[in-house]
Short mmCIF file of N, CA and C and ligand atoms in Angstrom, two decimals:
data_model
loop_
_atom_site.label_atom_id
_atom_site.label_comp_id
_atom_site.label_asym_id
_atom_site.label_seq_id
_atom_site.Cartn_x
_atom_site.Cartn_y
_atom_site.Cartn_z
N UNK A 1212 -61.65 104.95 26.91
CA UNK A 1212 -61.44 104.91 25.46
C UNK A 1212 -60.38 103.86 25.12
N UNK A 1213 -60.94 103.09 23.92
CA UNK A 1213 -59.21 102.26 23.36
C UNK A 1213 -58.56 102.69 23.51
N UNK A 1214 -57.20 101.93 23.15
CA UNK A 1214 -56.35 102.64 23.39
C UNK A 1214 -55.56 102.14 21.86
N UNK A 1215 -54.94 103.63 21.49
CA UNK A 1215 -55.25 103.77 19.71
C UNK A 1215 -54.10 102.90 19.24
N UNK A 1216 -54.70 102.23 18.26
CA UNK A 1216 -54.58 101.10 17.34
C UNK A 1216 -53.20 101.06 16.95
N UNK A 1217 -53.02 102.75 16.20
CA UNK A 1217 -51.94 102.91 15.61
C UNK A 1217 -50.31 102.86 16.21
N UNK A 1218 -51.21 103.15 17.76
CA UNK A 1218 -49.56 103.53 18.93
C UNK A 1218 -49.14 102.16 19.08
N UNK A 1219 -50.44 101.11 19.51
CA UNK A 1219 -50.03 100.01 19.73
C UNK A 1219 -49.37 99.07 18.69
N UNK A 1220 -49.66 99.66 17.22
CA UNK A 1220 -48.56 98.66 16.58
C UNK A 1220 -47.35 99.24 16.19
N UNK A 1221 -47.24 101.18 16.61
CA UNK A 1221 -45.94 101.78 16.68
C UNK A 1221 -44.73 101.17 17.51
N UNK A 1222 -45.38 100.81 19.09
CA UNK A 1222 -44.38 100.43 19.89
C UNK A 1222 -44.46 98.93 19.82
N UNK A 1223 -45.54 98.04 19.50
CA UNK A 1223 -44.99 96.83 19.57
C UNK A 1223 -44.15 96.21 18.30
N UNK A 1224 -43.96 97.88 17.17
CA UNK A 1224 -43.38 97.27 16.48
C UNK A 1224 -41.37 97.77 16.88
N UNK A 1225 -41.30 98.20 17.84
CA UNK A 1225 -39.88 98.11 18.63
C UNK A 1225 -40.29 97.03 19.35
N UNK A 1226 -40.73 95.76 19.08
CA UNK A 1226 -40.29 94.45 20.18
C UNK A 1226 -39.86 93.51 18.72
N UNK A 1227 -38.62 93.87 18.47
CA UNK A 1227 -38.10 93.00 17.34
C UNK A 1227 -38.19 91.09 17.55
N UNK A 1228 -38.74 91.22 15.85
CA UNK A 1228 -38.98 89.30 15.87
C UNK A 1228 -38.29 88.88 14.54
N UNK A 1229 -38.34 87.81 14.63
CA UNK A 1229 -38.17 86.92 13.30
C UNK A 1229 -39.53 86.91 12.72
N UNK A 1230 -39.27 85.89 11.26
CA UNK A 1230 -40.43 86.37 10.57
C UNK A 1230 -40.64 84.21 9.80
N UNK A 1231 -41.96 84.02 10.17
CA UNK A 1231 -42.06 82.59 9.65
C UNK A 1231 -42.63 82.68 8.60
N UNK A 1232 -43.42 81.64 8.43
CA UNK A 1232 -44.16 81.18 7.55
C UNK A 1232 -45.65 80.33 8.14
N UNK A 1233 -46.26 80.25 8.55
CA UNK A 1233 -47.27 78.78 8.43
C UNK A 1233 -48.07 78.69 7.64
N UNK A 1234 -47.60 77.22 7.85
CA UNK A 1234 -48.61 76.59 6.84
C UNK A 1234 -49.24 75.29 6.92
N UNK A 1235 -50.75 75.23 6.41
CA UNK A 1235 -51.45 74.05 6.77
C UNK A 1235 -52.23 73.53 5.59
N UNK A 1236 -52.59 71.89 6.08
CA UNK A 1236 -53.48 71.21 4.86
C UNK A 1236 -54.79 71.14 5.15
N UNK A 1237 -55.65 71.61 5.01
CA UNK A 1237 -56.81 71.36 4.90
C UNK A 1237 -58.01 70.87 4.00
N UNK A 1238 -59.08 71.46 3.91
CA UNK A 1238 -59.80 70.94 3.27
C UNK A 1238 -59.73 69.86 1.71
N UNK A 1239 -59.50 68.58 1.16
CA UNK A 1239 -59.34 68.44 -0.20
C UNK A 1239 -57.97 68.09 -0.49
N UNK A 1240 -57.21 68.02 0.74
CA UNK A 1240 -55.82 68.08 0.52
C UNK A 1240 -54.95 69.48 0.17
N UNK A 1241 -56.06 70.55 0.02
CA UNK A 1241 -55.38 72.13 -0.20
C UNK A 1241 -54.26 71.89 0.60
N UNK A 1242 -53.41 73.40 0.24
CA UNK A 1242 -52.18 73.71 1.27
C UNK A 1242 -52.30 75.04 1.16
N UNK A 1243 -52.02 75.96 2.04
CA UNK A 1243 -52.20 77.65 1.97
C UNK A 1243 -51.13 77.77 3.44
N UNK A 1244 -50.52 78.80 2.91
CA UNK A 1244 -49.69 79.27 4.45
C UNK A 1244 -49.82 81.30 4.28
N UNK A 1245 -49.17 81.68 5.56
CA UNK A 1245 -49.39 83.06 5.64
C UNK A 1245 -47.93 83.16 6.66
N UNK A 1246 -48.01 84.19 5.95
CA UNK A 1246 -46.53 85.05 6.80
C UNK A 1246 -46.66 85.79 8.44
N UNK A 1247 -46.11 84.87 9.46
CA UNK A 1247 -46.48 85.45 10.67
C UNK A 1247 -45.78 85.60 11.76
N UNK A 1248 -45.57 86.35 12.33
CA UNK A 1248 -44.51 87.07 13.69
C UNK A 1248 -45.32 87.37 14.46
N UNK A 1249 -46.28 86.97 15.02
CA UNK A 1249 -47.37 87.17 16.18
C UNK A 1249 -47.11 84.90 16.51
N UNK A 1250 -45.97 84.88 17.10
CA UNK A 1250 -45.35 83.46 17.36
C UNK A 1250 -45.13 83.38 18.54
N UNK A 1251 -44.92 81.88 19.38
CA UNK A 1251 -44.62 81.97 20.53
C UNK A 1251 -44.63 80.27 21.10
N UNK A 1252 -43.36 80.17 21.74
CA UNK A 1252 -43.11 78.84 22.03
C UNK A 1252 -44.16 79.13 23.58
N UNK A 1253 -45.30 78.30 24.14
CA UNK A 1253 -45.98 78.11 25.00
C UNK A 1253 -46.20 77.74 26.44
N UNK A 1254 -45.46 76.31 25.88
CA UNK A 1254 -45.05 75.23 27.21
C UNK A 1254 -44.48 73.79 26.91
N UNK A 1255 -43.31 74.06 27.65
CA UNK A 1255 -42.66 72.80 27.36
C UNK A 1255 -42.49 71.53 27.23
N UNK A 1256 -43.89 71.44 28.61
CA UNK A 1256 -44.54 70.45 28.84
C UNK A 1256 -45.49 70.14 29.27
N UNK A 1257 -46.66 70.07 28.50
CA UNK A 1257 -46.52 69.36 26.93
C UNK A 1257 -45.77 70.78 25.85
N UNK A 1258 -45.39 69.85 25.16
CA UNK A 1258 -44.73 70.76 24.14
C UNK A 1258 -45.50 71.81 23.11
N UNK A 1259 -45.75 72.90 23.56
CA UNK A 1259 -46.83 73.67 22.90
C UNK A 1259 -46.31 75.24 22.57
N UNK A 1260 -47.03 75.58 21.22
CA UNK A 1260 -46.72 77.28 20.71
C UNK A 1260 -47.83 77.30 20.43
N UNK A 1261 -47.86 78.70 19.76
CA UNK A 1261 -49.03 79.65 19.86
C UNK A 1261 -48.80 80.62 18.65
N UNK A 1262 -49.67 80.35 17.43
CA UNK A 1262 -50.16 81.58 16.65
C UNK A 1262 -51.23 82.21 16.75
N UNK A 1263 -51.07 84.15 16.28
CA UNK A 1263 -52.00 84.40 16.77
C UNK A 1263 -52.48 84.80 15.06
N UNK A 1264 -53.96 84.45 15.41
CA UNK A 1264 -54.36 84.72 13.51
C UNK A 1264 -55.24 85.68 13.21
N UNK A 1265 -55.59 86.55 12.14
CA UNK A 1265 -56.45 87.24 12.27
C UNK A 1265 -57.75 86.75 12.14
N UNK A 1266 -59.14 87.01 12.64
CA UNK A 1266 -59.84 85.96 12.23
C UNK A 1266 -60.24 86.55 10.95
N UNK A 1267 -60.19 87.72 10.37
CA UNK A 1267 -60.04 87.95 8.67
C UNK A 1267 -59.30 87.26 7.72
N UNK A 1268 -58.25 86.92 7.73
CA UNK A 1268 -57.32 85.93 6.95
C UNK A 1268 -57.95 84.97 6.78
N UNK A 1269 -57.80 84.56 5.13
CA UNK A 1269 -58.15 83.28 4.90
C UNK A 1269 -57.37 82.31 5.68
N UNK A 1270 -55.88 82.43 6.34
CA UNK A 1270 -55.45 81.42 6.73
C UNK A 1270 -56.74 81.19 8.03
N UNK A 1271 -57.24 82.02 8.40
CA UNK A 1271 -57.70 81.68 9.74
C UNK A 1271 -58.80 80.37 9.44
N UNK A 1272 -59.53 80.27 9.00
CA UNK A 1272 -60.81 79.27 8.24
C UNK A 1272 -59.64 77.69 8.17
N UNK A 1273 -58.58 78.22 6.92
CA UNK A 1273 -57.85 76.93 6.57
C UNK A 1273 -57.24 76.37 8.17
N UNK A 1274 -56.93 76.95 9.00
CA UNK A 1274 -56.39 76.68 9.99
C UNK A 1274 -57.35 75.65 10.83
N UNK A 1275 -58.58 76.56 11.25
CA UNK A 1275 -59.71 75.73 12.01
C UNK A 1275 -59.98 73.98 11.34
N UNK A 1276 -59.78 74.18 9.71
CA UNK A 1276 -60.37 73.27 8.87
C UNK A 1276 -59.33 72.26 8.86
N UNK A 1277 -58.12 72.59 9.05
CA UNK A 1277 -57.02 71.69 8.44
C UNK A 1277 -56.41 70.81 9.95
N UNK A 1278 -56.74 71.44 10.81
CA UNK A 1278 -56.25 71.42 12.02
C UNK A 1278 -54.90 70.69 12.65
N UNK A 1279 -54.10 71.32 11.79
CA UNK A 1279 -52.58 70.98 11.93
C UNK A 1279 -51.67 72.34 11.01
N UNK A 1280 -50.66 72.89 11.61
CA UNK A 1280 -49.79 74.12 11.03
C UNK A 1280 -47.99 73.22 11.60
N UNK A 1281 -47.75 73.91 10.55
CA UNK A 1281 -46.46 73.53 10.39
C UNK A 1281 -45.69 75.54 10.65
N UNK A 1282 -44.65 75.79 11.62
CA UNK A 1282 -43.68 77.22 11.64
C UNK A 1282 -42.64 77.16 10.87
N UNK A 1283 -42.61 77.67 9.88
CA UNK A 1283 -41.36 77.25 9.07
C UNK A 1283 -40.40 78.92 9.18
N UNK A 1284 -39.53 78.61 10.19
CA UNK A 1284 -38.78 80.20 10.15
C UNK A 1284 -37.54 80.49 9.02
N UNK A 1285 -38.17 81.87 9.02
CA UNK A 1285 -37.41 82.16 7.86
C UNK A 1285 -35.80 82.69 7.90
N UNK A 1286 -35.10 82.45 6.76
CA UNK A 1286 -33.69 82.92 6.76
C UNK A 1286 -33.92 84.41 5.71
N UNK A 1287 -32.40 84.99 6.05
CA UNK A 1287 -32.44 86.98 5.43
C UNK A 1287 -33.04 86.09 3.76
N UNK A 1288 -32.75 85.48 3.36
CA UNK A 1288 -32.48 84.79 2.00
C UNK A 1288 -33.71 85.07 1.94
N UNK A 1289 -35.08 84.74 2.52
CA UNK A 1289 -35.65 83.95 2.06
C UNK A 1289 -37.45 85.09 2.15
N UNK A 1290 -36.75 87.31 2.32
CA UNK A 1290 -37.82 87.62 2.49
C UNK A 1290 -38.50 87.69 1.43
N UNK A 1291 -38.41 87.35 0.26
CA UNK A 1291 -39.44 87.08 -1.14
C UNK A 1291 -40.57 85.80 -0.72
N UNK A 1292 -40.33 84.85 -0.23
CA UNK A 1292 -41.35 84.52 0.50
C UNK A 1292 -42.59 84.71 1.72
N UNK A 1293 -41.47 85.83 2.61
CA UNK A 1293 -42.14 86.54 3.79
C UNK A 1293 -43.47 87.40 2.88
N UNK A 1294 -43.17 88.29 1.79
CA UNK A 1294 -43.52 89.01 1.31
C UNK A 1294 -44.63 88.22 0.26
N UNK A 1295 -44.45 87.22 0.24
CA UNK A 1295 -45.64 86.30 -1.48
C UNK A 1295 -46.52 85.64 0.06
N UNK A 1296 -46.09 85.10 0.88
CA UNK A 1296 -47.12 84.54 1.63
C UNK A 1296 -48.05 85.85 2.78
N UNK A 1297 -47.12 86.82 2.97
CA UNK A 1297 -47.95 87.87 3.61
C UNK A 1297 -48.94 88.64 2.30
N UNK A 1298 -49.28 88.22 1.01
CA UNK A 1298 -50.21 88.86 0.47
C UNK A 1298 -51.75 88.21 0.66
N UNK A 1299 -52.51 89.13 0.69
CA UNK A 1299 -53.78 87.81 0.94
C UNK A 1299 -54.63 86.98 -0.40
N UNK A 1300 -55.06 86.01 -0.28
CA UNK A 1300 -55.47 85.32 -1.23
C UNK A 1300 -54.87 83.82 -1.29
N UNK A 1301 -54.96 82.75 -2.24
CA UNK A 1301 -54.56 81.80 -2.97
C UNK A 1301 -52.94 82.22 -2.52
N UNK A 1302 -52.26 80.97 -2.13
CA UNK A 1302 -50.55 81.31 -2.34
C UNK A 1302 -50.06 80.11 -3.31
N UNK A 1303 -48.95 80.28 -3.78
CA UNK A 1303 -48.77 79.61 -4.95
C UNK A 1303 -47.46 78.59 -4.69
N UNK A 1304 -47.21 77.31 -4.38
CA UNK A 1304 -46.48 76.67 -3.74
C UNK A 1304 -45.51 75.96 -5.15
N UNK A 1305 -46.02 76.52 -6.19
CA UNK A 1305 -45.48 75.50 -7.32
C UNK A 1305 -44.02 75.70 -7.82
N UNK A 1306 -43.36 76.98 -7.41
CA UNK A 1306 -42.18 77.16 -7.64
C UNK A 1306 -41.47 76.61 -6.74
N UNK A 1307 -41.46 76.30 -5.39
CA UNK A 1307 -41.11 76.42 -4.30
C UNK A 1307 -40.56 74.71 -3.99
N UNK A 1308 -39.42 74.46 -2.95
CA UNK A 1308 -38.90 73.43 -2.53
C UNK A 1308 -39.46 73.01 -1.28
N UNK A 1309 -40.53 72.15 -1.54
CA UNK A 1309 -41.66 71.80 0.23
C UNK A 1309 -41.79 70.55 0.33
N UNK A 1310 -41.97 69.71 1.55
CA UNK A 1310 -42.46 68.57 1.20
C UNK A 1310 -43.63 68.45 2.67
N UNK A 1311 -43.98 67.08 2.95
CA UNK A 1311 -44.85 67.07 3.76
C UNK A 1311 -44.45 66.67 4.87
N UNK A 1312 -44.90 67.80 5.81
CA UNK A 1312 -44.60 67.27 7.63
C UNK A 1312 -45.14 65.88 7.89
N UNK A 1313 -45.18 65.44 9.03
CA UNK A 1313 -45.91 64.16 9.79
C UNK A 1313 -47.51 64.76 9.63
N UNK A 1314 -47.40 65.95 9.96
CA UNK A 1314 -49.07 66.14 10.38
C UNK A 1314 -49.43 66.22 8.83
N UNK A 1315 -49.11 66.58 8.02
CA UNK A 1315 -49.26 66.86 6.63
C UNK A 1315 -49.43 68.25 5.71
N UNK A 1316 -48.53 69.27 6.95
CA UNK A 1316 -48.36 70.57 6.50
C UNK A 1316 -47.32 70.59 5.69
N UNK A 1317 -46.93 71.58 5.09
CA UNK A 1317 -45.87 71.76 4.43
C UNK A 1317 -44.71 72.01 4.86
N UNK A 1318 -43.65 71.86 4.30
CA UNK A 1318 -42.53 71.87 5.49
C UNK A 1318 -41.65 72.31 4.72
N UNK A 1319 -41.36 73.84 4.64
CA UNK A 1319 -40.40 74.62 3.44
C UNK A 1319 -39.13 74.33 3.48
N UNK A 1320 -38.42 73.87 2.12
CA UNK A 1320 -36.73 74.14 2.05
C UNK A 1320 -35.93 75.12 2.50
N UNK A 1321 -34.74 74.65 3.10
CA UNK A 1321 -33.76 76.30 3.58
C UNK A 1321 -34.33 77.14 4.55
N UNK A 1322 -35.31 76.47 5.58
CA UNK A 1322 -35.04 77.80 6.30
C UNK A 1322 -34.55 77.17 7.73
N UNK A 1323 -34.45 78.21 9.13
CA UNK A 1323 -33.65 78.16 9.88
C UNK A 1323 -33.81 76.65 10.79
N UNK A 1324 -35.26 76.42 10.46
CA UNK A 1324 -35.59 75.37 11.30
C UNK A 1324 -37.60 75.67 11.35
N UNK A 1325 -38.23 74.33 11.25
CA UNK A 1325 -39.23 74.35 11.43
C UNK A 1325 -39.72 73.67 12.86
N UNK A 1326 -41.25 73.96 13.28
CA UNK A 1326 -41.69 72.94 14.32
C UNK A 1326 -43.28 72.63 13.56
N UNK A 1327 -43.86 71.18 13.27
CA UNK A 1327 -45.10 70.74 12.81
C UNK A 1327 -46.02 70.39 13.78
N UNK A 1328 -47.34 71.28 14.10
CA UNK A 1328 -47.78 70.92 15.08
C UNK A 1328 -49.24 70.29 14.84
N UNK A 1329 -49.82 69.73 15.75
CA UNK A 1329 -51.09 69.69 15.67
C UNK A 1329 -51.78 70.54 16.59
N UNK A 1330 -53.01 70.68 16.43
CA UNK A 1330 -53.99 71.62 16.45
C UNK A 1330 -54.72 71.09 17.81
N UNK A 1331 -54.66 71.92 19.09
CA UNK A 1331 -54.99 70.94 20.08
C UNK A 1331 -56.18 72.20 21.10
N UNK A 1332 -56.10 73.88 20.96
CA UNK A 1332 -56.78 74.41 21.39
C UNK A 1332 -57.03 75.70 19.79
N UNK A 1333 -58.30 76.43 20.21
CA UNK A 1333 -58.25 77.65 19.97
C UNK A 1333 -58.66 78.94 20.59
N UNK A 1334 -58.01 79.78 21.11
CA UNK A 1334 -58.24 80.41 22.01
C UNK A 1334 -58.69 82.04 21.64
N UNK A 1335 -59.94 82.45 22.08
CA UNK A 1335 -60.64 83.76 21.17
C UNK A 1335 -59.80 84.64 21.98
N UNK A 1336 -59.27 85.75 20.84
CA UNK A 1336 -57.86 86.85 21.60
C UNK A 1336 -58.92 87.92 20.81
N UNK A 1337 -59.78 88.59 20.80
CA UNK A 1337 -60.34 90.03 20.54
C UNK A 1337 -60.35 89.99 18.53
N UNK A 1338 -59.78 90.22 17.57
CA UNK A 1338 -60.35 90.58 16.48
C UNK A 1338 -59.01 89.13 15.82
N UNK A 1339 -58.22 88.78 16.82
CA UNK A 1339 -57.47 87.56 16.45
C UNK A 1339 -58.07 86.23 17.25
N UNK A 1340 -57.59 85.19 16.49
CA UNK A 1340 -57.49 83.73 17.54
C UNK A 1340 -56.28 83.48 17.75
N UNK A 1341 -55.96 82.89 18.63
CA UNK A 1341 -54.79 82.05 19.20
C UNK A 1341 -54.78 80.27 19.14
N UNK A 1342 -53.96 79.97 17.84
CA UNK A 1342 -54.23 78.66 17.61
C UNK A 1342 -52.81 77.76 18.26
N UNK A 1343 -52.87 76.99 18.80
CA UNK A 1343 -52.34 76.20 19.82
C UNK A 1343 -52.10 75.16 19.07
N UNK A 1344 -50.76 74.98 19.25
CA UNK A 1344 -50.24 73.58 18.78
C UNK A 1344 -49.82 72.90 19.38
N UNK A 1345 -49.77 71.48 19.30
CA UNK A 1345 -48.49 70.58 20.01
C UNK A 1345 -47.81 70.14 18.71
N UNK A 1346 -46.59 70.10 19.22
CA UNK A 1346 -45.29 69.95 18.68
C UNK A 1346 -45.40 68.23 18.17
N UNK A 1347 -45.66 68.02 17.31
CA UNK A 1347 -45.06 66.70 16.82
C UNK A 1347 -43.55 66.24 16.07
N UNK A 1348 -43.00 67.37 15.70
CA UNK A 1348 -42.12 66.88 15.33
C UNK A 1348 -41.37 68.10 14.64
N UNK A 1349 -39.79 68.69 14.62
CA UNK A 1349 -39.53 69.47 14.14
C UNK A 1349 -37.73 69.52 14.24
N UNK A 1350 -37.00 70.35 13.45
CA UNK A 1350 -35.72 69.85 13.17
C UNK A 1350 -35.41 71.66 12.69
N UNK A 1351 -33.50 71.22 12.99
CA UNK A 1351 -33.24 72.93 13.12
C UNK A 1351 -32.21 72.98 11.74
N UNK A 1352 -32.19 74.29 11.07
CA UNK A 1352 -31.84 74.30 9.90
C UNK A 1352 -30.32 75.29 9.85
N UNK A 1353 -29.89 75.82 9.17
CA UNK A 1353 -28.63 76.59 9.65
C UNK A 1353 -29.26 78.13 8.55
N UNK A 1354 -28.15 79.10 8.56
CA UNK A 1354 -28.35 80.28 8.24
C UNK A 1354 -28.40 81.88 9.03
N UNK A 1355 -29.14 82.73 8.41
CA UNK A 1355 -28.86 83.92 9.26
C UNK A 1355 -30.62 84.30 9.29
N UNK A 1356 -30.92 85.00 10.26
CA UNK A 1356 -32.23 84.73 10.47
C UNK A 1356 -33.15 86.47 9.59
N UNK A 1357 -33.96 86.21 9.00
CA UNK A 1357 -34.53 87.52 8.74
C UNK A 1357 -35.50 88.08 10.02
N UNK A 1358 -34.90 89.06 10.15
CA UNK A 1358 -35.65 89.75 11.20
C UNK A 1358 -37.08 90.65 10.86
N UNK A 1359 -37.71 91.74 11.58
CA UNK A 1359 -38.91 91.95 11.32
C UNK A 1359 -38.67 93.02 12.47
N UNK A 1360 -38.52 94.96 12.29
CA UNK A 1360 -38.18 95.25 13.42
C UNK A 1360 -38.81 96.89 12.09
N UNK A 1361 -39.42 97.64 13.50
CA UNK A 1361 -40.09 99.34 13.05
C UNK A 1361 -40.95 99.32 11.17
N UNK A 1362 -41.59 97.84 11.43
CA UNK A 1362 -42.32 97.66 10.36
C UNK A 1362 -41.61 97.47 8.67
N UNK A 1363 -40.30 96.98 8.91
CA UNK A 1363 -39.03 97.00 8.05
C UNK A 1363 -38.74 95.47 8.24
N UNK A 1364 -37.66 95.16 7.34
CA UNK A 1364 -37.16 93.93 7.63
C UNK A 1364 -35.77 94.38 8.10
N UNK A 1365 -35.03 93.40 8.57
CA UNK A 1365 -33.85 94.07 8.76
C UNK A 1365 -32.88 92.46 9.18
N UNK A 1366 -31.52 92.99 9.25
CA UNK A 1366 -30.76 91.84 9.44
C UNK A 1366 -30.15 91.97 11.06
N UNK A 1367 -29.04 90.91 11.53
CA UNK A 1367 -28.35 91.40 12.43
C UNK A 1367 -27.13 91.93 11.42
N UNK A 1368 -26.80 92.86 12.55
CA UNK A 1368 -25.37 93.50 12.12
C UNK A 1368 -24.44 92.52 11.97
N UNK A 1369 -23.71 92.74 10.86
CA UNK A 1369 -22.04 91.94 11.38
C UNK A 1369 -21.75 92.80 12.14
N UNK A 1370 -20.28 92.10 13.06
CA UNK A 1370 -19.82 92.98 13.97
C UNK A 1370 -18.79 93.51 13.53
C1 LIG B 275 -43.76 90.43 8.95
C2 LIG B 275 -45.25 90.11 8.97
C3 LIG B 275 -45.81 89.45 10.04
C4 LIG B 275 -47.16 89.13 10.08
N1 LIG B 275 -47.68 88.47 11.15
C5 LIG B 275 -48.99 88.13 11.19
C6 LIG B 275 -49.51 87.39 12.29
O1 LIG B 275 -48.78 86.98 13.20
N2 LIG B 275 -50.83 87.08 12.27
C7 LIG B 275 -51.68 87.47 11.26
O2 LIG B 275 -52.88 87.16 11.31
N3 LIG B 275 -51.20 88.17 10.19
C8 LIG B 275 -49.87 88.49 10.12
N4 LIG B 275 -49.36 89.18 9.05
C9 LIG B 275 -50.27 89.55 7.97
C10 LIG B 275 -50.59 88.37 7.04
O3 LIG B 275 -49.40 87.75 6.56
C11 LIG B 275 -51.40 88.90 5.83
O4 LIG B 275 -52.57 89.51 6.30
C12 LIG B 275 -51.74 87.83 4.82
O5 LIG B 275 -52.12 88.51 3.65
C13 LIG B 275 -52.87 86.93 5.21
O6 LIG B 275 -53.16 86.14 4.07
P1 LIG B 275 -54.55 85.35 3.94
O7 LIG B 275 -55.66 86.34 4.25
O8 LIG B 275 -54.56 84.89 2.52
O9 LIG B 275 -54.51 84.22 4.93
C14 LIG B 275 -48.01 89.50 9.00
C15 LIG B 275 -47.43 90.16 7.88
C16 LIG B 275 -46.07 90.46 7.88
C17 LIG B 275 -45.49 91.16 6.67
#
């Protein structure tokens, strides 16, 4: 039998993460990003990470189509965005301080640090994909990091 759905995102939600953003250009020049902590730096060399996407999400389609994502990690400041890009649908970039990566993703203001990748595998993971980037280019930002821990957001402690 599976093994149930619910336990597995009980305990993997005690493996505390940070919380990004990606985002990509695709079709028409669109831009759409989605809020994601299923992240992972890959291999160093070549320089490669790893999102994992649902293949339900519209990001997943824009992703295949655009074939370049930009990780834009987020600061505590900044979970009103965690929260507008984790809704599904159209996201709305017009309030917002962005400009364009090398690859031609978006590349958000204020947060801790981004990496812009291109799109070099996709790898079928069960009801997700695993989209593979190489690193073209990316720069580190300052702040305090918003975390993502027992399905909550949460900060580090001061000490
Ligand atoms: C903290 C957090 C982390 C998330 N991480 C992922 C993730 O890694 N992969 C994923 O497919 N969805 C993730 N989601 C869910 C998506 O953000 C959500 O389904 C979003 O609405 C998808 O939008 P779209 O369907 O318009 O692309 C996460 C949501 C939250 C709040």
């Amino acid at each position: 039998m599976a093994f149930d759905a619910r336990l597995q995102r009980d305990i993997m939600g005690r493996f505390a993460t940070g919380v990004t953003v990606v985002t990509t250009r695709y079709k028409n020049g669109d831009i759409t990003g989605m809020t994601a902590n299923a992240v992972m730096s890959l291999s160093l060399d070549p320089p490669l990470v790893v999102v994992s996407v649902d293949k339900s999400a519209t990001m997943h389609s824009a992703l295949s189509d655009g074939q370049c994502y930009a990780i834009n990690i987020l600061t505590r400041e900044q979970e009103h965005l965690s929260n507008r890009f984790a809704t599904p649908g159209p996201k709305d970039f017009s309030d917002l301080k962005w400009r364009d990566g090398k690859t031609g993703a978006p590349i958000l203001d204020g947060t801790l640090g981004y990496l812009d990748c291109k799109l070099v595998n996709i790898l079928p993971a069960g009801d997700h994909d695993m989209f593979v980037g190489e690193i073209i280019d990316g720069e580190l930002g300052a702040g305090e990091p918003l975390l993502f821990y027992g399905g909550q957001y949460r900060s580090i402690a001061e000490e």
